[in-house]
Short mmCIF file of C-alpha atoms in Angstrom, two decimals:
data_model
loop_
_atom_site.label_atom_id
_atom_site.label_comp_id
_atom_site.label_asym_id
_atom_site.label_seq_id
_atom_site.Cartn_x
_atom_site.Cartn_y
_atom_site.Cartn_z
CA UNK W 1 84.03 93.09 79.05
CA UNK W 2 87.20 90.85 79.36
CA UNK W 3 89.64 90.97 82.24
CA UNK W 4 92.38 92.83 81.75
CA UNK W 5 95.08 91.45 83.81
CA UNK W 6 98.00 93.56 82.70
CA UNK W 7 95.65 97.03 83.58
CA UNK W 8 95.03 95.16 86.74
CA UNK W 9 98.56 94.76 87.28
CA UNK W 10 99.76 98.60 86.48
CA UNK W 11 96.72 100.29 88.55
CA UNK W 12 97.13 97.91 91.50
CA UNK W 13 100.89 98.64 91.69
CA UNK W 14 100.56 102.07 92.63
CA UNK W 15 99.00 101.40 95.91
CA UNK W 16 102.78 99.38 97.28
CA UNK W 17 103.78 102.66 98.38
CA UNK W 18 100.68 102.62 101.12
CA UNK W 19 101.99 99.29 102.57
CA UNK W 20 103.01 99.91 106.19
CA UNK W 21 102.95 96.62 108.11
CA UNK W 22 101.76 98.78 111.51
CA UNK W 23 98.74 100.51 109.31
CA UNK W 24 97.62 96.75 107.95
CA UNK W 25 97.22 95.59 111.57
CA UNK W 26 95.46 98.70 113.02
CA UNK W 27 93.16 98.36 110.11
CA UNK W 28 92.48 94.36 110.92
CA UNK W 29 91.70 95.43 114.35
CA UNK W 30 89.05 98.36 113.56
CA UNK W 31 87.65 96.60 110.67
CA UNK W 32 88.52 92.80 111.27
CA UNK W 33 84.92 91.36 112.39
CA UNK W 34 83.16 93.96 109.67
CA UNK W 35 85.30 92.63 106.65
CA UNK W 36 84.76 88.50 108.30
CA UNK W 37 87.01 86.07 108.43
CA UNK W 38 87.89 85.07 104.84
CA UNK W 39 89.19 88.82 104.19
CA UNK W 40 90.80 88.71 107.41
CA UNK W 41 92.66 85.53 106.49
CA UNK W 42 93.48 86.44 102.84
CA UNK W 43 95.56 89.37 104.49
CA UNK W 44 97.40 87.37 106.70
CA UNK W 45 98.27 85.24 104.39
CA UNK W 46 99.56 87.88 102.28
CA UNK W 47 101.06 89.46 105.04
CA UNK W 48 103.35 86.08 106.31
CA UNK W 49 103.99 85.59 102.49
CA UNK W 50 105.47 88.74 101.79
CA UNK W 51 108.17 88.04 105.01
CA UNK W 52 108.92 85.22 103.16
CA UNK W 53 112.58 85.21 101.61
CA UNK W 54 111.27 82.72 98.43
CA UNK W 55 108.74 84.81 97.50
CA UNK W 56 110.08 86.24 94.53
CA UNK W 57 110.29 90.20 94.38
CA UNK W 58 107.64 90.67 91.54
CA UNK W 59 105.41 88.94 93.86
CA UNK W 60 106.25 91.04 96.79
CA UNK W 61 105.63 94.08 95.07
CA UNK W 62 102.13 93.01 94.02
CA UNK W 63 101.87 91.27 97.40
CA UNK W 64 102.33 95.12 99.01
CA UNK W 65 100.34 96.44 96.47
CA UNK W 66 96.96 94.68 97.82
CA UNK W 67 97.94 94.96 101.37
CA UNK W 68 98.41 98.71 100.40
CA UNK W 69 95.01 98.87 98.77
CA UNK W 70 93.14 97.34 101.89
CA UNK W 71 94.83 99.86 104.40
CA UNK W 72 93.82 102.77 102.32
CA UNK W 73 90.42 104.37 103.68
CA UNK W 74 89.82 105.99 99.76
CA UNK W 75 88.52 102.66 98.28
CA UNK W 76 86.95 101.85 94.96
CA UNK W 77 83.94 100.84 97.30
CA UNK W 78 84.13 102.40 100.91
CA UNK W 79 84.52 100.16 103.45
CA UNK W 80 81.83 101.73 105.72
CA UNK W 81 78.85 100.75 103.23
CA UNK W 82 77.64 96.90 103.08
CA UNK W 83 80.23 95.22 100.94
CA UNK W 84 82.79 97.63 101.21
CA UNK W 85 85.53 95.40 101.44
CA UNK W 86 84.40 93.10 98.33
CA UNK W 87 86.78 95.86 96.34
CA UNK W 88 89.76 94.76 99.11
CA UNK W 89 89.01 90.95 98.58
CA UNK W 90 88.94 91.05 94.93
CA UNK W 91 92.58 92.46 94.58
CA UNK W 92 93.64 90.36 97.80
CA UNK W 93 91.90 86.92 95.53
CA UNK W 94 93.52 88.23 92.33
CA UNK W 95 97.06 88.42 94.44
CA UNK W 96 96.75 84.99 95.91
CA UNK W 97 95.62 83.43 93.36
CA UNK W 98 98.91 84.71 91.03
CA UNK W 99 101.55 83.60 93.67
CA UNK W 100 99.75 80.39 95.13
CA UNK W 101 102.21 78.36 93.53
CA UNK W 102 104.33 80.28 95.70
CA UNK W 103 103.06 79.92 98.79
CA UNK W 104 104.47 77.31 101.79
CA UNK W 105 102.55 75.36 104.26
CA UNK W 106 104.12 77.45 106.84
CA UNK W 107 102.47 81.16 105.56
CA UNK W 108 99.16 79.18 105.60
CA UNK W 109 99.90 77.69 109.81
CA UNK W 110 101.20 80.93 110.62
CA UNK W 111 98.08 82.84 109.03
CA UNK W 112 95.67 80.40 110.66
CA UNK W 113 97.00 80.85 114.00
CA UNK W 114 96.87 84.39 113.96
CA UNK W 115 93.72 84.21 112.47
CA UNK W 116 92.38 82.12 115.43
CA UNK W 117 94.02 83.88 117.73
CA UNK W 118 92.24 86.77 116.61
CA UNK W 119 88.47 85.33 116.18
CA UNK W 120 89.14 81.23 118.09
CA UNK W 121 88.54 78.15 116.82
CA UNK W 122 87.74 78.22 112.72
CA UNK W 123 86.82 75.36 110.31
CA UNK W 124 88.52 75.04 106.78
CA UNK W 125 84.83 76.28 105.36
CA UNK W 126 84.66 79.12 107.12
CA UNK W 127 88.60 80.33 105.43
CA UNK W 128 88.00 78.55 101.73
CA UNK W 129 88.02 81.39 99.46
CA UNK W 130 86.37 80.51 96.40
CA UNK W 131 88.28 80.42 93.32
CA UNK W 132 91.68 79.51 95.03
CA UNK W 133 92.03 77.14 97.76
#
């Protein structure tokens, strides 16, 4: 069975309305260590992209979209059972990986510092998600 980016696309969308920059960081805080550092990261990046003015708004939208999906308890896969965020990383990957070309240095410094303020000191291995960076 062949992706189906466009379904992707339209099913994804309807999860922007969950965004709620508040929710996103109570979620990284109960769930942060559980989902690891490469989820963790991915969101943050996300997150400092979408407060980005030249992000363009189509990209915003599906930027929200993700960050929507990974607040929401009601996931494809629950996030309580083993792999329960792999769901959450796979639309977070499939986000990043359709607006990398948009991203600045600056999202990445501002997500890595965050991220090690969160978790300390972390090497580029431990936040290289396959596929993109």
């Amino acid at each position: 069975m062949a992706f189906n980016k466009k379904y992707f696309i339209e099913h994804l969308s309807k999860y922007e309305d969950y965004y709620n920059p508040d929710k996103l960081m109570e979620k990284i805080k109960k769930y942060g260590r559980i989902a690891g550092i490469k989820v963790v990261y991915a969101v943050l990046i996300l997150y400092y992209a979408s407060m980005d003015k030249n992000i363009p708004t189509k990209d915003r939208l599906m930027i929200f979209a993700a960050l929507g999906y990974f607040i929401l308890p009601l996931d494809f896969i629950p996030d309580t059972l083993p792999l329960g965020f792999t769901d959450d990383m796979a639309a977070l990957t499939f986000v990043l990986k359709t607006i990398w070309s948009n991203l600045t240095p600056n999202v990445f410094a501002k997500a890595r510092k965050k991220l090690e303020e969160w978790f300390g000191p972390v090497t580029d291995e431990e936040i290289y998600i396959p596929g993109i960076s």
